[in-house]
PDB file of C-alpha atoms and ligand atoms in Angstrom:
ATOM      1  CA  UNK A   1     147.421 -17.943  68.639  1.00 70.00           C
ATOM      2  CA  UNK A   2     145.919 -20.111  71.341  1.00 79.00           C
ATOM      3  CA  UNK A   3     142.969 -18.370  72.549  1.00 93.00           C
ATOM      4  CA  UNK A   4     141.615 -16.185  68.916  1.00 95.00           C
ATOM      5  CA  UNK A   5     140.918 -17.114  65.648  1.00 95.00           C
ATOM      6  CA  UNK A   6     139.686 -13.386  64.749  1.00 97.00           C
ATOM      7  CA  UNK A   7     140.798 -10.162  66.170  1.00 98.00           C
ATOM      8  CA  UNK A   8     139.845  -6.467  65.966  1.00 98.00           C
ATOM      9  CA  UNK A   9     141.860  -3.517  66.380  1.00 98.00           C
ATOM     10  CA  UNK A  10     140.721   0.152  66.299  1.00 98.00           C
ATOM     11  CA  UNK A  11     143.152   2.817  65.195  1.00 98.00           C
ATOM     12  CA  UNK A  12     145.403   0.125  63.123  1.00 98.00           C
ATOM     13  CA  UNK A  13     146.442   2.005  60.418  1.00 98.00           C
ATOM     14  CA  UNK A  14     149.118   3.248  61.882  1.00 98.00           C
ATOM     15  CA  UNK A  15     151.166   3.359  65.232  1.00 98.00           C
ATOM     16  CA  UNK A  16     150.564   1.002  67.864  1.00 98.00           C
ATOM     17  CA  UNK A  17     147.324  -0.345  66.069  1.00 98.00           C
ATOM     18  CA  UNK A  18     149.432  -1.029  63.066  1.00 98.00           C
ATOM     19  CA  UNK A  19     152.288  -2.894  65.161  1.00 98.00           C
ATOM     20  CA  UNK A  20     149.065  -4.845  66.866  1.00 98.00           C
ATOM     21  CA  UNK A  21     147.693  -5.881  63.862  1.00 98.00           C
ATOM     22  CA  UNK A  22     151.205  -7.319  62.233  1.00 97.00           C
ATOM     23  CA  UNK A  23     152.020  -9.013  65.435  1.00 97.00           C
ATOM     24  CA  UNK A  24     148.603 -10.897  65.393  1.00 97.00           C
ATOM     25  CA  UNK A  25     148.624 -11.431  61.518  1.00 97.00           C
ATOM     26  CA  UNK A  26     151.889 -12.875  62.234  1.00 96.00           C
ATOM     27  CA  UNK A  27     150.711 -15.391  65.378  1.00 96.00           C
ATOM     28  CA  UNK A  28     147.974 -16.610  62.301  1.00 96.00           C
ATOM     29  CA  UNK A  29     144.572 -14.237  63.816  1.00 97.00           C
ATOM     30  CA  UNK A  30     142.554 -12.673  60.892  1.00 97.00           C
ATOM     31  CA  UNK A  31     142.051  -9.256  61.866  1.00 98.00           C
ATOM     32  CA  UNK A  32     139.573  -6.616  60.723  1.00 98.00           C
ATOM     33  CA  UNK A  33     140.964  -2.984  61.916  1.00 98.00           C
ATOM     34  CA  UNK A  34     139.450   0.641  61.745  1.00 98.00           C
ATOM     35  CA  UNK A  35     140.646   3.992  60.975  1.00 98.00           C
ATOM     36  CA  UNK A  36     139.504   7.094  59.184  1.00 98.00           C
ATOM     37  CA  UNK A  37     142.443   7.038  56.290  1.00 98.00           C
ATOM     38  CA  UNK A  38     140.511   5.056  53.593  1.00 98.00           C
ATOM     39  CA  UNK A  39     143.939   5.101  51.102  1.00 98.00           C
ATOM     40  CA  UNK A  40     146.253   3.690  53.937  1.00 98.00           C
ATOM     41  CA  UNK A  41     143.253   0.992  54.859  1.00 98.00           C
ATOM     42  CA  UNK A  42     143.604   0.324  51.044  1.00 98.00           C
ATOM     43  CA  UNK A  43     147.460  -0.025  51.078  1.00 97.00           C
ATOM     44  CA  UNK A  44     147.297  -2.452  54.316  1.00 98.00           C
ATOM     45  CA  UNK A  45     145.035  -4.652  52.797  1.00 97.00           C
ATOM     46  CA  UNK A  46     147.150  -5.164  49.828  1.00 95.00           C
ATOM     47  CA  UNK A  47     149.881  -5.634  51.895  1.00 95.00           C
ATOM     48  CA  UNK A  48     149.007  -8.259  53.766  1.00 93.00           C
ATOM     49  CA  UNK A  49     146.242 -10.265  51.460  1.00 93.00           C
ATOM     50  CA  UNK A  50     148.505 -11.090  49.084  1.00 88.00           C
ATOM     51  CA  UNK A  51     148.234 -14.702  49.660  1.00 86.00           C
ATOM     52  CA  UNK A  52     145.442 -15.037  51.833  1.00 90.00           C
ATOM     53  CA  UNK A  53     142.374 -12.769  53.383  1.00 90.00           C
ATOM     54  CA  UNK A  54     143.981 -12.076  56.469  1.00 96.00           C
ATOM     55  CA  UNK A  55     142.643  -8.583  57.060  1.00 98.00           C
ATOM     56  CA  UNK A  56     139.962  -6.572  56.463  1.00 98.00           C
ATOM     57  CA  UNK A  57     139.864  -2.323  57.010  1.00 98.00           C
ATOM     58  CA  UNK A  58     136.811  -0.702  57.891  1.00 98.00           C
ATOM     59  CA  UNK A  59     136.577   3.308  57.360  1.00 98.00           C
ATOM     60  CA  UNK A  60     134.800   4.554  60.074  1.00 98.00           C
ATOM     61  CA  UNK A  61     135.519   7.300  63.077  1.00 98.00           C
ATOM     62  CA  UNK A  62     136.052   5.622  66.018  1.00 98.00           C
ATOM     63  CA  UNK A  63     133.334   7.485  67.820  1.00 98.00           C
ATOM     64  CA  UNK A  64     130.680   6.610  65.817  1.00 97.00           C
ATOM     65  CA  UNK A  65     127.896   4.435  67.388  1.00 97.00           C
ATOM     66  CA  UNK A  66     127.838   2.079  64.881  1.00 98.00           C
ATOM     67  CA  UNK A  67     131.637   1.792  64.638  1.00 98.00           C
ATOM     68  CA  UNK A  68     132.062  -1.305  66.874  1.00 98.00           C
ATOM     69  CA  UNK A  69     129.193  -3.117  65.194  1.00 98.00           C
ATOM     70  CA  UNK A  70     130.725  -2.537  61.635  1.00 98.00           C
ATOM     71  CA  UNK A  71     134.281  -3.847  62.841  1.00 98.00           C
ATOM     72  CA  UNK A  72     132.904  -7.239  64.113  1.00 97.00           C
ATOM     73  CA  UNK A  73     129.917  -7.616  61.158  1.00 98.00           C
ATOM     74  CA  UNK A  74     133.582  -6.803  58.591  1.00 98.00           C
ATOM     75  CA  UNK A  75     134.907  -9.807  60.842  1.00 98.00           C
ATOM     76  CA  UNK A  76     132.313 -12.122  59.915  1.00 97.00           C
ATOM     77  CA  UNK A  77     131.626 -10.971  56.454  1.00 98.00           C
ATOM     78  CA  UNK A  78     135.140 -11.529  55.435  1.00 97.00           C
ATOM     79  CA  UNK A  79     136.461 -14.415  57.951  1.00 97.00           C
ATOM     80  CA  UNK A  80     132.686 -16.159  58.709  1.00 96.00           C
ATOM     81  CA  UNK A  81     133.316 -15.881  62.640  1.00 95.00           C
ATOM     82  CA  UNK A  82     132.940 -12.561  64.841  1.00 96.00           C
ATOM     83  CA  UNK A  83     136.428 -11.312  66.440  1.00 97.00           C
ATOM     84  CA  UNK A  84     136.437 -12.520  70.152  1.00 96.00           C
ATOM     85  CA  UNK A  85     139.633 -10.636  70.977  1.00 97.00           C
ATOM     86  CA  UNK A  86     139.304  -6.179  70.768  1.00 98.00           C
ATOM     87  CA  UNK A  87     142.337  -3.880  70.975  1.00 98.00           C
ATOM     88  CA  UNK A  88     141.142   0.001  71.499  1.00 98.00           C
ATOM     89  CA  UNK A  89     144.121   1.990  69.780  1.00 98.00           C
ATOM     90  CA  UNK A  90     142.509   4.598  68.184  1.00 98.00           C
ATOM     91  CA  UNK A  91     143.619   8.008  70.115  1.00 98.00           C
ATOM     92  CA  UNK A  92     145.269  10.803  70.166  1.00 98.00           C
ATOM     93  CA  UNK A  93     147.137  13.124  72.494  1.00 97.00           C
ATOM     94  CA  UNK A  94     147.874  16.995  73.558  1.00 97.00           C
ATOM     95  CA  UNK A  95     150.250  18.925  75.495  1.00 95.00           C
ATOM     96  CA  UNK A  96     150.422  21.323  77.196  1.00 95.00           C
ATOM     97  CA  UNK A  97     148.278  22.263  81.019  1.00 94.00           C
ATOM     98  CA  UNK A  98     145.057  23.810  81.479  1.00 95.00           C
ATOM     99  CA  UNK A  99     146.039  26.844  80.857  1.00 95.00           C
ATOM    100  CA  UNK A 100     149.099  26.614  78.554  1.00 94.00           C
ATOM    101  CA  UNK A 101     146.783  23.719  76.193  1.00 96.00           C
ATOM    102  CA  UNK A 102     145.025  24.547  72.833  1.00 97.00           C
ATOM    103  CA  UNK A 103     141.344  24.868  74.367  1.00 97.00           C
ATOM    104  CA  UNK A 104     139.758  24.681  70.706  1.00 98.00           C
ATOM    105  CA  UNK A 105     140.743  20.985  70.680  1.00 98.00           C
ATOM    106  CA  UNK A 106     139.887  19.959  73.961  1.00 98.00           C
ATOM    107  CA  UNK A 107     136.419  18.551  72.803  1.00 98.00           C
ATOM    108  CA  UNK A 108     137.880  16.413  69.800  1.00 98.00           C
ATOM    109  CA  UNK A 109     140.171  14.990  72.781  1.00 98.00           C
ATOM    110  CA  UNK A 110     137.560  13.692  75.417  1.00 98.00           C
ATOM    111  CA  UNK A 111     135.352  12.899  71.823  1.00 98.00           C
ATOM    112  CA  UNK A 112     138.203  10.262  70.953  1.00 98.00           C
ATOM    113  CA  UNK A 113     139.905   9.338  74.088  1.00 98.00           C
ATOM    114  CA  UNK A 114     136.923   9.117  76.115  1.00 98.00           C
ATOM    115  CA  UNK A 115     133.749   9.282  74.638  1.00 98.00           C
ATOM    116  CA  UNK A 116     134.718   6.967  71.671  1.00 98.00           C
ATOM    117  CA  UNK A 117     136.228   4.457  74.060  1.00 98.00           C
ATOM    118  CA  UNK A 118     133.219   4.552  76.385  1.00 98.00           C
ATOM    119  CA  UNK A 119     131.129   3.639  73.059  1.00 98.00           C
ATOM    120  CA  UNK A 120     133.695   0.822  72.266  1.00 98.00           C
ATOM    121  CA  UNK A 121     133.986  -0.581  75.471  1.00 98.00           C
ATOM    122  CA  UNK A 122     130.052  -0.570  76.036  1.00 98.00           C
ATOM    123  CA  UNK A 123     129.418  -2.256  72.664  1.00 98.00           C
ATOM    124  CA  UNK A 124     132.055  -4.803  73.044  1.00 98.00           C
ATOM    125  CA  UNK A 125     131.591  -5.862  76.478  1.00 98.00           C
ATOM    126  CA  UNK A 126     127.647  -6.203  75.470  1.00 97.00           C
ATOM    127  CA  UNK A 127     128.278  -8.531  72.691  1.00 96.00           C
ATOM    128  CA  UNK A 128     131.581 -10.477  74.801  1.00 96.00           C
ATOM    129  CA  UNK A 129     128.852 -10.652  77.110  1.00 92.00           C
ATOM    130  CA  UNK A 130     125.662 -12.007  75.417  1.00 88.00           C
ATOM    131  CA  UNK A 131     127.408 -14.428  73.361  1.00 86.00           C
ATOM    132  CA  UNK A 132     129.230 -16.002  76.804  1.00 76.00           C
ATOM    133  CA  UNK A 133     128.551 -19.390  76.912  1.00 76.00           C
ATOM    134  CA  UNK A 134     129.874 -20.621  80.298  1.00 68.00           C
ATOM    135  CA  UNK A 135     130.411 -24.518  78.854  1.00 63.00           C
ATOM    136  CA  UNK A 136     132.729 -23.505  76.217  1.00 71.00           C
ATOM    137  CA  UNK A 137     135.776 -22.658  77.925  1.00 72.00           C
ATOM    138  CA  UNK A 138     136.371 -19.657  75.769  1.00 85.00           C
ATOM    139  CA  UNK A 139     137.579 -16.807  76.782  1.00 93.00           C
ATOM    140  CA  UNK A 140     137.262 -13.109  75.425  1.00 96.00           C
ATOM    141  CA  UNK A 141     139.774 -10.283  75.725  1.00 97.00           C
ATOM    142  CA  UNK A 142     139.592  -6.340  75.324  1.00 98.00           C
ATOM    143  CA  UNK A 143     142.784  -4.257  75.561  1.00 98.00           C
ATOM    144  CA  UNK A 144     142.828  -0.508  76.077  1.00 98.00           C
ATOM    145  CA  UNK A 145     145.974   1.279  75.542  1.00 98.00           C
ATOM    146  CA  UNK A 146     146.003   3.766  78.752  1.00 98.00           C
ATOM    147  CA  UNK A 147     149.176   6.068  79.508  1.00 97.00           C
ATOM    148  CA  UNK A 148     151.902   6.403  81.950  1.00 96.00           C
ATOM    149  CA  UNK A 149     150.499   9.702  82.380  1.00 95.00           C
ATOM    150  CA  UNK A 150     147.164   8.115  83.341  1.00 95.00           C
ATOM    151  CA  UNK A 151     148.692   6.592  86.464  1.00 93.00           C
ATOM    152  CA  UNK A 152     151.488   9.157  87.425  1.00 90.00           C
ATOM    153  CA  UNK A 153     150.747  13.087  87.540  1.00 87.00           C
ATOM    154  CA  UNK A 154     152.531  14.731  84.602  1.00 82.00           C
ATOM    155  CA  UNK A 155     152.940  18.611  84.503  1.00 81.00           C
ATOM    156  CA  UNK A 156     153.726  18.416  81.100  1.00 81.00           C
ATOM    157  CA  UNK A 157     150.729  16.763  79.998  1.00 89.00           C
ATOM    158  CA  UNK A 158     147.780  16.899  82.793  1.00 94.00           C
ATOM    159  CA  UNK A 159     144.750  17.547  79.982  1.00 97.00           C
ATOM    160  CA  UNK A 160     145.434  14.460  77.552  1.00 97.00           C
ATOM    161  CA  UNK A 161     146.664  12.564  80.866  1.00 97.00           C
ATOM    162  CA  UNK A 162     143.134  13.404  82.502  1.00 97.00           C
ATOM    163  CA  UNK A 163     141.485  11.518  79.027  1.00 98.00           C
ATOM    164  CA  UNK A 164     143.786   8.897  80.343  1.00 97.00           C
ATOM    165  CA  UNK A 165     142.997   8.520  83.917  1.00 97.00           C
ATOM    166  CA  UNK A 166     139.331   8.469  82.759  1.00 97.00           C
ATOM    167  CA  UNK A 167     140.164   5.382  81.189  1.00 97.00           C
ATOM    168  CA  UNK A 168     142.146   3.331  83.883  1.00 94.00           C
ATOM    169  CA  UNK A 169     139.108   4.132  86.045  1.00 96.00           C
ATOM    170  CA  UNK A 170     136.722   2.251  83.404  1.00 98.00           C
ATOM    171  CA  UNK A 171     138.895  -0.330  82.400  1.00 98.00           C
ATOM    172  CA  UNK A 172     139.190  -1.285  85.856  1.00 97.00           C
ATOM    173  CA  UNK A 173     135.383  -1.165  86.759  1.00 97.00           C
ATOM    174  CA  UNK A 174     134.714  -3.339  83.886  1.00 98.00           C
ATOM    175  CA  UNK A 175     136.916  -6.021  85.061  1.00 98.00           C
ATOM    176  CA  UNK A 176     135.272  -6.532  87.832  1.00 98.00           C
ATOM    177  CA  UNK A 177     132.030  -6.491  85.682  1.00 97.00           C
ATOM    178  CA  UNK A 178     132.653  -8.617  83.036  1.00 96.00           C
ATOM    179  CA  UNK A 179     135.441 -11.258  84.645  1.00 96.00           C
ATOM    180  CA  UNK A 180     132.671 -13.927  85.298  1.00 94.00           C
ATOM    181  CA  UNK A 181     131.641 -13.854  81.976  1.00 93.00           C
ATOM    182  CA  UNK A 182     135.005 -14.949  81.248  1.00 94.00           C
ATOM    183  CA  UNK A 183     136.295 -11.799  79.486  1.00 96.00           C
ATOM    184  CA  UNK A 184     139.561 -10.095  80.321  1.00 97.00           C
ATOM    185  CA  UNK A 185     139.695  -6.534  80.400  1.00 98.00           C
ATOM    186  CA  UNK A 186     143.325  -5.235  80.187  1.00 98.00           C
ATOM    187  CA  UNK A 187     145.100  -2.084  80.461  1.00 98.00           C
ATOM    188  CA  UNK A 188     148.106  -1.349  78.668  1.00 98.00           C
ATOM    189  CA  UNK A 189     150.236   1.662  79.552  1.00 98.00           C
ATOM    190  CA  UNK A 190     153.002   2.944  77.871  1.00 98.00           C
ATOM    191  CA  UNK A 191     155.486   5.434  77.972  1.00 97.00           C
ATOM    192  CA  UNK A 192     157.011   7.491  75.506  1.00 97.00           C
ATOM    193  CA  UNK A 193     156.368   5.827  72.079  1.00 98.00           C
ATOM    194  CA  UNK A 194     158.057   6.900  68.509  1.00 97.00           C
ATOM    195  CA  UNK A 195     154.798   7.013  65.977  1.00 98.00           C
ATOM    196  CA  UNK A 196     152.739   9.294  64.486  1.00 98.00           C
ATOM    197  CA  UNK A 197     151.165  10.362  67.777  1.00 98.00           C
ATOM    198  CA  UNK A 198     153.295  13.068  68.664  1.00 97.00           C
ATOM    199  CA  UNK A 199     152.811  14.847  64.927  1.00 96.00           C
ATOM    200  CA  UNK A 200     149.214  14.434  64.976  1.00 96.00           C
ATOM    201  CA  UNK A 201     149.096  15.711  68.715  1.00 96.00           C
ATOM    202  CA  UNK A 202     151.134  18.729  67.851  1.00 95.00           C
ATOM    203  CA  UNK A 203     154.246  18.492  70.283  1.00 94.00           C
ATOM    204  CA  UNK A 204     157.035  20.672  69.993  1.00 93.00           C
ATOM    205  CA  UNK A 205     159.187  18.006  67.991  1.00 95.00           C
ATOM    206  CA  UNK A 206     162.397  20.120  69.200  1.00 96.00           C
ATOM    207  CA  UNK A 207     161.304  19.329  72.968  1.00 93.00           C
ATOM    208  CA  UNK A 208     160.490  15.866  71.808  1.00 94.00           C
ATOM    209  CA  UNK A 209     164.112  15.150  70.188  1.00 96.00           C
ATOM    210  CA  UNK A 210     166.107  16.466  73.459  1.00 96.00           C
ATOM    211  CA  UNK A 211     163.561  13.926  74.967  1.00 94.00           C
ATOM    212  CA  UNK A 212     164.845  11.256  72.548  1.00 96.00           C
ATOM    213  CA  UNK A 213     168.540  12.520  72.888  1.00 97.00           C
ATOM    214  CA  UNK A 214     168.618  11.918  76.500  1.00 96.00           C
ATOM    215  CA  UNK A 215     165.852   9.091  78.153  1.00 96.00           C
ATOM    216  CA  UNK A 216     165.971   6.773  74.284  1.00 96.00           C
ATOM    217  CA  UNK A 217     165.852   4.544  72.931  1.00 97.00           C
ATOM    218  CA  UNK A 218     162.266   5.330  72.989  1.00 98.00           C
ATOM    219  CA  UNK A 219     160.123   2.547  72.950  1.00 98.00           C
ATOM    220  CA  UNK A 220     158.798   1.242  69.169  1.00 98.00           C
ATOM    221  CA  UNK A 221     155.086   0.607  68.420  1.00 98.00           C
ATOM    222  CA  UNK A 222     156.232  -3.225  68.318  1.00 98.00           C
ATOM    223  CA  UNK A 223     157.583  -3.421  72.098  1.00 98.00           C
ATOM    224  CA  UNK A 224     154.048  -2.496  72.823  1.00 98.00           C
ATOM    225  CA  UNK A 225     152.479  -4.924  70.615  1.00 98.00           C
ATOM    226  CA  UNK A 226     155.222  -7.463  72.134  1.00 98.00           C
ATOM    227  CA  UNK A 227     153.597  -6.585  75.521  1.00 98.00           C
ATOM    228  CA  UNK A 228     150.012  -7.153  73.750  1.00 98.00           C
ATOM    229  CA  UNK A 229     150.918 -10.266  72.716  1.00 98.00           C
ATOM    230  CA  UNK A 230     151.645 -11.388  75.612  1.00 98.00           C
ATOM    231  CA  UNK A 231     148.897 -10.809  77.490  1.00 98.00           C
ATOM    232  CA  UNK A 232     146.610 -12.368  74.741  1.00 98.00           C
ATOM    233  CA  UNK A 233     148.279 -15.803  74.732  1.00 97.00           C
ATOM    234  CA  UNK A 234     148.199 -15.969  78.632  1.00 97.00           C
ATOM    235  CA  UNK A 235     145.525 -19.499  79.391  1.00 95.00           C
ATOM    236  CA  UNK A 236     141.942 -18.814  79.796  1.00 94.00           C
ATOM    237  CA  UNK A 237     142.527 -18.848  83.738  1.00 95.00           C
ATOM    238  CA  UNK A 238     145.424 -16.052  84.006  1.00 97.00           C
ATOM    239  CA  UNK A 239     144.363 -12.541  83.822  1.00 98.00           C
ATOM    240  CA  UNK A 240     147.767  -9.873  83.175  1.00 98.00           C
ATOM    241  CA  UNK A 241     145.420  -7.076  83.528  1.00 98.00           C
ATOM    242  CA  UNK A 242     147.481  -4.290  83.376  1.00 98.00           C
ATOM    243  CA  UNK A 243     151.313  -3.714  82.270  1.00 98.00           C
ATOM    244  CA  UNK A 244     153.584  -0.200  82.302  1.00 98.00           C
ATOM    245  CA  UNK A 245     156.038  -0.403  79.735  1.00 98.00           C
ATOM    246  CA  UNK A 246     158.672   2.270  79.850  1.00 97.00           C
ATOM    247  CA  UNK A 247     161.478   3.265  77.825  1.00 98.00           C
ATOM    248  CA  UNK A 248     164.656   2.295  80.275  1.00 98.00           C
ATOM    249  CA  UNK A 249     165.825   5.795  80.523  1.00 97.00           C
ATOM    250  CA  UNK A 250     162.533   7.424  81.030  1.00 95.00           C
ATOM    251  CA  UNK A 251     162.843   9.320  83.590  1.00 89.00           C
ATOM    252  CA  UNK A 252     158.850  10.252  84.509  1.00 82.00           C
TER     253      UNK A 252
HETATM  254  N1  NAP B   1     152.895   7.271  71.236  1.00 70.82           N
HETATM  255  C1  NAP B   1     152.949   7.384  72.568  1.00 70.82           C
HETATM  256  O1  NAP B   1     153.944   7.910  73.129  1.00 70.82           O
HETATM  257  C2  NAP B   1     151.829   6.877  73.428  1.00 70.82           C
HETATM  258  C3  NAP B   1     152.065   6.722  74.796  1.00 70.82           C
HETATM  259  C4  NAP B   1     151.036   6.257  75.610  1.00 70.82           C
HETATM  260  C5  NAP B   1     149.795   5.959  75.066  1.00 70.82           C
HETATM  261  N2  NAP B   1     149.579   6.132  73.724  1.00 70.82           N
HETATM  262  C6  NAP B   1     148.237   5.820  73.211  1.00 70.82           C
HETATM  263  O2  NAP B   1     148.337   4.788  72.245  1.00 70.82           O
HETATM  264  C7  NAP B   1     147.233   4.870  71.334  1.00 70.82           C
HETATM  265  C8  NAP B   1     147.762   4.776  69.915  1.00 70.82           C
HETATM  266  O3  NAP B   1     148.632   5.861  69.689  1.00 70.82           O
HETATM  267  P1  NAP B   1     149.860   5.757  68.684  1.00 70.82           P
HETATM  268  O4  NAP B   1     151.071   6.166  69.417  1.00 70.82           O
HETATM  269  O5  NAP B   1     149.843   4.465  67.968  1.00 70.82           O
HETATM  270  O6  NAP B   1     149.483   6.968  67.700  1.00 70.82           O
HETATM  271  P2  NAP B   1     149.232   7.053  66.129  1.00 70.82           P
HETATM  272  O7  NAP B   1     150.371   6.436  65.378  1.00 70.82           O
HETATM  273  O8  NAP B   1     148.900   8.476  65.883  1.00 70.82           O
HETATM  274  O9  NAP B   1     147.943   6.138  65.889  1.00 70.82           O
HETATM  275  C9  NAP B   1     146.664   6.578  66.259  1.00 70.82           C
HETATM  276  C10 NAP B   1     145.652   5.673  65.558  1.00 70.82           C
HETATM  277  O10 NAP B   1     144.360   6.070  66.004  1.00 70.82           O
HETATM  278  C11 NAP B   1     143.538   6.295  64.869  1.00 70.82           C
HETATM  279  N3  NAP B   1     142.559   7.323  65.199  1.00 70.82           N
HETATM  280  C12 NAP B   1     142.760   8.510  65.769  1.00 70.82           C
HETATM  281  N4  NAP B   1     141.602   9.170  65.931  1.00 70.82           N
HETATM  282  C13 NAP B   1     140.644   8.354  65.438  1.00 70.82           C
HETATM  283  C14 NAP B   1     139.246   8.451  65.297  1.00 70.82           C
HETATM  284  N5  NAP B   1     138.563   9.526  65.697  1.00 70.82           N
HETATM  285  N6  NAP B   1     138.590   7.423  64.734  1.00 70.82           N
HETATM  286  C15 NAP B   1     139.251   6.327  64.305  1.00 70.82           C
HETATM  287  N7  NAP B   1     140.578   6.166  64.418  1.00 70.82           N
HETATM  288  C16 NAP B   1     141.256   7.182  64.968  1.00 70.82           C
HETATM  289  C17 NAP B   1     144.484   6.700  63.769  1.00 70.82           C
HETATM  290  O11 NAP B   1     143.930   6.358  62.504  1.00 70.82           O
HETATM  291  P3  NAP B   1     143.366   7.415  61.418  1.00 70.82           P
HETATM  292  O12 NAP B   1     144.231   8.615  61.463  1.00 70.82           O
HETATM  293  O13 NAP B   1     143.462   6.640  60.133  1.00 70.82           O
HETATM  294  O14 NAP B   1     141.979   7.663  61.835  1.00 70.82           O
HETATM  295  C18 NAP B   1     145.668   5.794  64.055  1.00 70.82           C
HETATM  296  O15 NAP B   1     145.470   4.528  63.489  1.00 70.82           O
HETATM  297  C19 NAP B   1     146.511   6.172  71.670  1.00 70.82           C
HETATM  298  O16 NAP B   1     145.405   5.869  72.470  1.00 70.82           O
HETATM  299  C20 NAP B   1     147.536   6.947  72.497  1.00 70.82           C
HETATM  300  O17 NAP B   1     146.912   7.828  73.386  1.00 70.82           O
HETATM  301  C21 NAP B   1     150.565   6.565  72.894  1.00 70.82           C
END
């Protein structure tokens, strides 16, 4: 790829983070990639080391302080350079409104979606930062995955859309702070997406299928890695800072 050698990814053991990681793997970055599923690290590895070390899984929570530090140190350790691309995937979602949500998972939802990016965002941008060396020409990119429903009201889902807003609000302020060290901050935000989100998140799967019925083809975890892609190969001067991607048919 023409601007990264080494990438990382959080949350790429499955989902979007999985469809990030293949798509760079494929454009020739090495990639190290977190998650807390040790056995599907394991399996991912295999799969794609066969011939060469071309990734390298780190089991870790993607809160944890240390957690951003461990990615980039797996980086070096296995590919002898530090990743100067970062793709925040790790997440997870919730329906339902203030009142109609599950309350006693409200705090493992701001932990993940905002507290853990926070940490990932502060430790990256620190270290894009320090080792900015305005002669080089280099440039340095962080993508967070944000939400339709962190830009547009949804009654449906106004709690895990609040974790989202949170984050177009910081993504945005670090722009601004970090664009004359050269490092593009990027917000991705998609629409409905078929992966292992909505299981994990505990939607009513009958709601979600009438969904699917009638506003699919829902969008893959590749068209958003497409989109990812595409923002990471853009020249050291252009900036695609932030993109909506939509199934066609969706209506909100
Ligand atoms: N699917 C959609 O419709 C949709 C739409 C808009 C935005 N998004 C956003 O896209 C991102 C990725 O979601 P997805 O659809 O790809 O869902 P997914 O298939 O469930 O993937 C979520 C990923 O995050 C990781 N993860 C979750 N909690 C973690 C934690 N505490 N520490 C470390 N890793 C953690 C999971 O790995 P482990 O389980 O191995 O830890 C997994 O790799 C999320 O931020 C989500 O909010 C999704």
């Amino acid at each position: 790829m023409i601007n990264h050698r080494v990438a990382a990814v959080s949350g790429g053991t499955s989902g979007i983070g999985y469809a990030v990681l293949e798509t760079l793997v494929q454009a020739d970055v090495k990639v190290s990639f977190s998650g807390r599923r040790t056995e599907r690290i394991q399996q991912i590895a295999v799969e794609h080391n066969e011939s060469r070390h071309r990734v390298e899984g780190v089991a870790a929570d993607a809160v944890d302080e240390d957690h951003v530090d461990r990615l980039f140190e797996a980086a070096n350790h296995a590919f002898g350079e530090r990743p100067s691309a970062f793709v925040l995937c790790a997440g997870r979602g919730l329906p339902g409104s203030v009142t109609g949500s599950d309350a006693s998972l409200w705090e493992e939802l701001l932990r993940v979606n905002v507290l853990g990016v926070m940490r990932q965002l502060r430790a990256c941008a620190t270290f894009f930062k320090d080792t900015y060396r305005s002669a080089s020409g280099d440039i340095r990119d962080i993508v967070v995955i944000g939400s339709t429903v962190g830009r547009t009201l949804s009654a449906g889902n106004p709690v895990y859309g609040a974790t989202k807003f949170a984050l177009h609000s910081l993504v945005e302020s670090l722009r601004v702070e970090l664009c004359e060290h050269s490092v593009r901050v990027s917000l991705i935000e998609p629409g409905f997406v078929k992966t292992e989100f909505q299981a994990t998140a505990g939607y009513d799967m009958k709601w979600f299928n009438e969904i699917e019925q009638t506003q699919g083809p829902l969008l893959s975890a590749q068209d958003v890695a497409t989109s990812i892609r595409f923002v990471l190969e853009q020249p050291p001067h252009v900036h695609i800072d932030d993109i909506r991607i939509r199934p066609t048919r969706q209506r909100a």
